[in-house]
Amino acid sequence: MDNRDCLVLLKKTFIVRRNPENAVPMEKYMKGLFPFVGIRTPERRELSKQFIKQFNFQSEDAELIIKELWEMPEREFQYVAADALVRNKKMLRENHADLLEYLIMTKSWWDTVDTIASHLVGALFFRHPHLIIERGDKWLHSENIWLQRSMVLFQLKYKDKTDAELLFSIIEKIAHKKEFFIQKAIGWSLREYSKTNSEAVIHFIETHELSNLAKREGLKHIEK
């Protein structure tokens, strides 16, 4: 089957499994921002396995299919789109920065943004570091908190490949923001890097004016 046929089958499969009883707490957990089909994560992954396996990211209609999933009302379809991209993250090219920016800015919430930032933006920027300046600098200085959060988090999976100077520079530029999702991201990125270089994180926290939330989150692993 081609991408279009797979998408049609996926939609039919999800709608047949609609569970309004499950959807209620799922929508509540997401602050009522998105409707849900009511398919919990393990079942969703099982039902979408065939679509993700057969999805051809090199096809001309690949981005259209991803965007069509993103524009579906129910949140589970966005999760499938993200999962399909993560499976194909090694195929991301420079021109896919536009697609990732669209996904970050559309139907934005932490559940999709964090996956995109840490898995997709991270993979793209690692292979094409010039995009950190060309695209990332624009994101960091935008007024969009989700683009900014993505810049704080894109090195989350890098471990010993983390560019500490870059990470700390990004945090310095954004630490004054009062937004919860920014401060939480700062703490999370510091906590993850502390697993690789705790001394550097401790020194950074001790020598910079950070929010209590960022400090608390950043020191969690060290304090354990």
PDB file of N, CA and C in Angstrom, residues 8 22 31 40 46 50-51 70 86 91 127 137 162 168 183 215:
ATOM      1  N   VAL A   8      -5.707   6.029   5.012  1.00  0.00           N
ATOM      2  CA  VAL A   8      -7.144   5.730   5.007  1.00  0.00           C
ATOM      3  C   VAL A   8      -7.443   4.574   5.950  1.00  0.00           C
ATOM      4  N   ASN A  22     -12.861   6.278  27.594  1.00  0.00           N
ATOM      5  CA  ASN A  22     -11.429   6.539  27.756  1.00  0.00           C
ATOM      6  C   ASN A  22     -11.077   7.982  27.408  1.00  0.00           C
ATOM      7  N   LYS A  31      -5.896  19.188  29.584  1.00  0.00           N
ATOM      8  CA  LYS A  31      -6.536  20.476  29.878  1.00  0.00           C
ATOM      9  C   LYS A  31      -7.672  20.819  28.917  1.00  0.00           C
ATOM     10  N   ARG A  40      -5.810   4.327  24.220  1.00  0.00           N
ATOM     11  CA  ARG A  40      -4.661   4.495  25.102  1.00  0.00           C
ATOM     12  C   ARG A  40      -3.360   4.108  24.393  1.00  0.00           C
ATOM     13  N   GLU A  46       0.019  -0.309  18.917  1.00  0.00           N
ATOM     14  CA  GLU A  46      -0.228  -1.574  18.236  1.00  0.00           C
ATOM     15  C   GLU A  46      -1.038  -1.352  16.964  1.00  0.00           C
ATOM     16  N   GLN A  50       1.402  -0.939  11.695  1.00  0.00           N
ATOM     17  CA  GLN A  50       1.461  -1.197  10.261  1.00  0.00           C
ATOM     18  C   GLN A  50       1.659   0.100   9.480  1.00  0.00           C
ATOM     19  N   PHE A  51       0.925   1.141   9.876  1.00  0.00           N
ATOM     20  CA  PHE A  51       1.068   2.424   9.189  1.00  0.00           C
ATOM     21  C   PHE A  51       2.505   2.927   9.282  1.00  0.00           C
ATOM     22  N   TRP A  70      -1.666  15.683  11.286  1.00  0.00           N
ATOM     23  CA  TRP A  70      -1.569  16.777  12.267  1.00  0.00           C
ATOM     24  C   TRP A  70      -2.857  17.603  12.311  1.00  0.00           C
ATOM     25  N   VAL A  86       9.741   9.963  14.012  1.00  0.00           N
ATOM     26  CA  VAL A  86      10.837   9.475  14.855  1.00  0.00           C
ATOM     27  C   VAL A  86      11.452   8.222  14.234  1.00  0.00           C
ATOM     28  N   MET A  91      16.382  10.087   8.155  1.00  0.00           N
ATOM     29  CA  MET A  91      16.163  10.569   6.789  1.00  0.00           C
ATOM     30  C   MET A  91      15.875  12.077   6.737  1.00  0.00           C
ATOM     31  N   ARG A 127      23.115  16.602  12.679  1.00  0.00           N
ATOM     32  CA  ARG A 127      23.705  16.330  11.370  1.00  0.00           C
ATOM     33  C   ARG A 127      23.945  17.598  10.560  1.00  0.00           C
ATOM     34  N   ASP A 137      18.476  30.084  15.988  1.00  0.00           N
ATOM     35  CA  ASP A 137      18.609  31.420  16.567  1.00  0.00           C
ATOM     36  C   ASP A 137      17.311  32.203  16.394  1.00  0.00           C
ATOM     37  N   THR A 162      26.774  16.443  24.020  1.00  0.00           N
ATOM     38  CA  THR A 162      26.187  17.761  24.286  1.00  0.00           C
ATOM     39  C   THR A 162      27.240  18.856  24.176  1.00  0.00           C
ATOM     40  N   PHE A 168      24.409  26.129  27.732  1.00  0.00           N
ATOM     41  CA  PHE A 168      24.415  27.179  28.752  1.00  0.00           C
ATOM     42  C   PHE A 168      24.135  28.552  28.136  1.00  0.00           C
ATOM     43  N   GLN A 183      10.854  27.516  31.982  1.00  0.00           N
ATOM     44  CA  GLN A 183      11.629  27.223  33.186  1.00  0.00           C
ATOM     45  C   GLN A 183      11.747  25.726  33.441  1.00  0.00           C
ATOM     46  N   LYS A 215      16.321  25.557  39.076  1.00  0.00           N
ATOM     47  CA  LYS A 215      17.352  25.019  39.969  1.00  0.00           C
ATOM     48  C   LYS A 215      16.931  23.675  40.548  1.00  0.00           C
TER      49      LYS A 215
END
